[in-house]
Amino acid sequence: MTGRGQSLVLIGFMGVGKSSTGHALAARTGLPCVDTDEIVTRELGMSVSEIFASWGEEKFREIETVALRQLNETPRGIIVTGGGIVLRSENVQLLRKLGKIVSLEADNETLFRRISQVAPRPLLQTEDPRATILELLRIRTPLYHQAADIRVDTSSLTVNEVAEIIVQRIEEK
Ligand code: S3P
């Protein structure tokens, strides 16, 4: 782990369970949980949807990168990221400096189901959200895979099981 931080970074598509897993990991490890979406919304005093609507995706992405740079100064923790964090290679480099990157994954049907249960995401406000999800997955899946130190298929697991597997796999590394 020379030259790398000791945090645990969760990446993955919208709705895959990054936030709930982050909280489960925080409860297990006693580490603080920080969420890049929350840093961005706090910074701008607006919800993610409002930022997308007023300033667009590009501005959101810029603030997301600023948030990651700031995280490099903070103590070890569980870092939950927005689903698009891997789109910028600078972000992936910043995440690597923070610690081990865990990619949470799920099969498409599980993702569709989980996404329908979470609050609406601005990028999915389209005529055919399923098609949009598939297109975003086509672009992002290789990026999640490339960035990941550890990949966990969460499709048939509970949040606590996912957290347990992550802790085990990190200890093995
Ligand atoms: C996004 C995912 C969202 C949020 C924003 C953009 C994306 O976070 O950052 O709506 O591009 O996939 P979640 O992954 O927590 O839904």
Coordinates of C-alpha atoms and ligand atoms in Angstrom, one line a residue:
M1 CA 0.0 0.0 0.0
T2 CA 3.0 2.3 -0.2
G3 CA 2.1 5.7 -1.5
R4 CA -1.6 5.0 -1.1
G5 CA -4.1 6.1 1.5
Q6 CA -5.9 3.7 3.7
S7 CA -9.5 4.6 2.8
L8 CA -12.0 2.4 1.2
V9 CA -13.6 3.9 -1.9
L10 CA -16.9 2.6 -3.3
I11 CA -17.6 3.1 -7.0
G12 CA -20.4 1.7 -9.2
F13 CA -23.5 2.5 -11.1
M14 CA -26.5 4.5 -9.7
G15 CA -28.7 2.5 -7.4
V16 CA -26.2 -0.4 -6.9
G17 CA -26.1 0.2 -3.2
K18 CA -22.9 2.4 -2.6
S19 CA -24.5 4.5 0.1
S20 CA -26.1 1.8 2.1
T21 CA -22.9 -0.3 1.8
G22 CA -20.9 2.7 2.9
H23 CA -23.0 3.1 6.0
A24 CA -22.7 -0.6 6.8
L25 CA -18.9 -0.5 6.4
A26 CA -18.7 2.6 8.6
A27 CA -20.8 0.8 11.3
R28 CA -18.5 -2.2 11.1
T29 CA -15.1 -0.4 11.0
G30 CA -15.9 2.7 13.0
L31 CA -14.6 4.8 10.2
P32 CA -16.4 7.9 9.1
C33 CA -18.4 7.7 5.8
V34 CA -18.2 10.6 3.3
D35 CA -20.2 10.9 0.1
T36 CA -18.9 12.9 -2.8
D37 CA -22.5 13.8 -3.8
E38 CA -23.1 15.2 -0.3
I39 CA -19.9 17.3 -0.5
V40 CA -20.9 18.7 -3.9
T41 CA -24.4 19.6 -2.7
R42 CA -23.2 21.1 0.5
E43 CA -20.6 23.2 -1.4
L44 CA -23.2 24.6 -3.8
G45 CA -26.2 24.6 -1.4
M46 CA -28.3 22.9 -4.0
S47 CA -29.5 19.3 -4.7
V48 CA -27.9 17.2 -7.4
S49 CA -31.0 17.6 -9.5
E50 CA -30.9 21.4 -9.1
I51 CA -27.2 21.6 -10.0
F52 CA -27.9 19.5 -13.2
A53 CA -30.9 21.7 -14.1
S54 CA -29.2 25.0 -13.4
W55 CA -25.6 24.4 -14.4
G56 CA -25.6 21.1 -16.3
E57 CA -23.6 17.9 -15.9
E58 CA -20.2 19.4 -16.8
K59 CA -20.3 21.9 -13.9
F60 CA -21.4 19.1 -11.6
R61 CA -18.4 17.0 -12.7
E62 CA -16.0 19.9 -12.1
I63 CA -17.2 20.3 -8.5
E64 CA -17.0 16.6 -8.1
T65 CA -13.3 16.7 -9.0
V66 CA -12.8 19.6 -6.6
A67 CA -14.5 17.6 -3.8
L68 CA -12.1 14.6 -4.5
R69 CA -9.0 16.9 -4.3
Q70 CA -10.3 18.1 -0.9
L71 CA -10.7 14.5 0.3
N72 CA -7.0 13.9 -0.1
E73 CA -6.5 16.1 2.9
T74 CA -9.0 14.3 5.2
P75 CA -8.4 11.3 7.5
R76 CA -9.0 7.7 6.6
G77 CA -12.7 6.8 5.9
I78 CA -15.2 5.1 3.7
I79 CA -15.7 7.1 0.6
V80 CA -19.0 6.8 -1.4
T81 CA -18.8 8.2 -4.9
G82 CA -21.4 9.3 -7.5
G83 CA -21.9 6.8 -10.3
G84 CA -20.2 9.0 -12.9
I85 CA -17.0 9.6 -10.9
V86 CA -15.0 7.2 -13.2
L87 CA -15.7 9.3 -16.3
R88 CA -12.7 11.6 -15.6
S89 CA -9.3 9.9 -15.5
E90 CA -8.1 12.6 -13.0
N91 CA -10.8 11.4 -10.6
V92 CA -9.7 7.8 -10.8
Q93 CA -6.1 8.9 -10.1
L94 CA -7.3 10.9 -7.1
L95 CA -9.4 7.9 -5.9
R96 CA -6.3 5.6 -6.1
K97 CA -4.4 8.0 -3.9
L98 CA -7.2 7.7 -1.3
G99 CA -7.1 3.9 -0.9
K100 CA -8.5 0.7 -2.2
I101 CA -11.2 1.0 -4.8
V102 CA -14.2 -1.4 -4.6
S103 CA -16.5 -1.7 -7.5
L104 CA -20.0 -2.6 -6.6
E105 CA -21.8 -4.4 -9.4
A106 CA -25.1 -6.0 -10.2
D107 CA -26.8 -7.7 -13.1
N108 CA -29.0 -5.4 -15.3
E109 CA -32.4 -6.7 -13.9
T110 CA -31.2 -6.1 -10.3
L111 CA -30.0 -2.6 -11.3
F112 CA -33.3 -1.7 -12.9
R113 CA -35.1 -2.9 -9.8
R114 CA -32.9 -1.1 -7.4
I115 CA -32.8 2.1 -9.4
S116 CA -36.6 2.2 -9.5
Q117 CA -36.5 2.2 -5.6
V118 CA -34.1 5.1 -5.2
A119 CA -34.8 8.8 -5.6
P120 CA -35.0 9.9 -9.3
R121 CA -31.6 10.7 -10.8
P122 CA -31.3 13.6 -13.3
L123 CA -29.5 11.5 -15.9
L124 CA -32.4 9.1 -16.0
Q125 CA -35.1 11.6 -16.7
T126 CA -35.4 10.4 -20.3
E127 CA -38.2 8.9 -22.4
D128 CA -36.7 5.4 -22.0
P129 CA -34.8 5.2 -18.8
R130 CA -34.0 1.5 -19.3
A131 CA -32.3 2.3 -22.6
T132 CA -30.4 5.2 -21.0
I133 CA -29.2 2.9 -18.2
L134 CA -28.0 0.3 -20.8
E135 CA -26.2 3.0 -22.8
L136 CA -24.5 4.5 -19.6
L137 CA -23.5 1.0 -18.5
R138 CA -22.0 0.2 -21.9
I139 CA -19.7 3.3 -21.5
R140 CA -19.0 3.0 -17.8
T141 CA -18.7 -0.7 -17.1
P142 CA -15.1 -0.9 -18.5
L143 CA -14.2 2.2 -16.5
Y144 CA -15.4 0.7 -13.3
H145 CA -13.5 -2.5 -14.0
Q146 CA -10.3 -0.7 -14.9
A147 CA -10.4 1.4 -11.7
A148 CA -11.3 -1.4 -9.3
D149 CA -8.9 -3.2 -6.9
I150 CA -11.8 -5.4 -5.9
R151 CA -15.1 -6.2 -7.7
V152 CA -18.2 -7.4 -5.8
D153 CA -21.3 -8.8 -7.6
T154 CA -24.0 -7.6 -5.2
S155 CA -27.0 -9.0 -7.2
S156 CA -27.9 -11.7 -4.7
L157 CA -26.4 -10.3 -1.5
T158 CA -27.8 -8.2 1.3
V159 CA -26.0 -4.9 2.2
N160 CA -24.5 -6.5 5.3
E161 CA -23.2 -9.5 3.2
V162 CA -21.6 -7.1 0.8
A163 CA -19.9 -5.2 3.6
E164 CA -18.7 -8.5 5.1
I165 CA -17.2 -9.6 1.8
I166 CA -15.5 -6.3 1.3
V167 CA -13.9 -6.4 4.8
Q168 CA -12.7 -10.0 4.1
R169 CA -11.3 -9.2 0.7
I170 CA -9.4 -6.1 1.9
E171 CA -7.9 -8.2 4.7
E172 CA -6.7 -10.8 2.2
K173 CA -5.0 -8.1 0.0
Ligands
S3P1 C1 -24.6 10.2 -11.3 C2 -24.9 9.5 -10.2 C3 -25.5 10.1 -8.9 C4 -25.1 11.6 -8.9 C5 -25.5 12.3 -10.2 C6 -24.8 11.7 -11.4 C7 -24.1 9.5 -12.5 O1 -25.0 9.4 -7.8 O2 -23.7 11.7 -8.7 O3 -26.9 12.1 -10.3 O4 -23.6 10.1 -13.4 O5 -24.2 8.2 -12.5 P1 -25.4 8.0 -7.4 O6 -24.5 7.0 -8.1 O7 -25.2 7.9 -5.9 O8 -26.8 7.8 -7.8

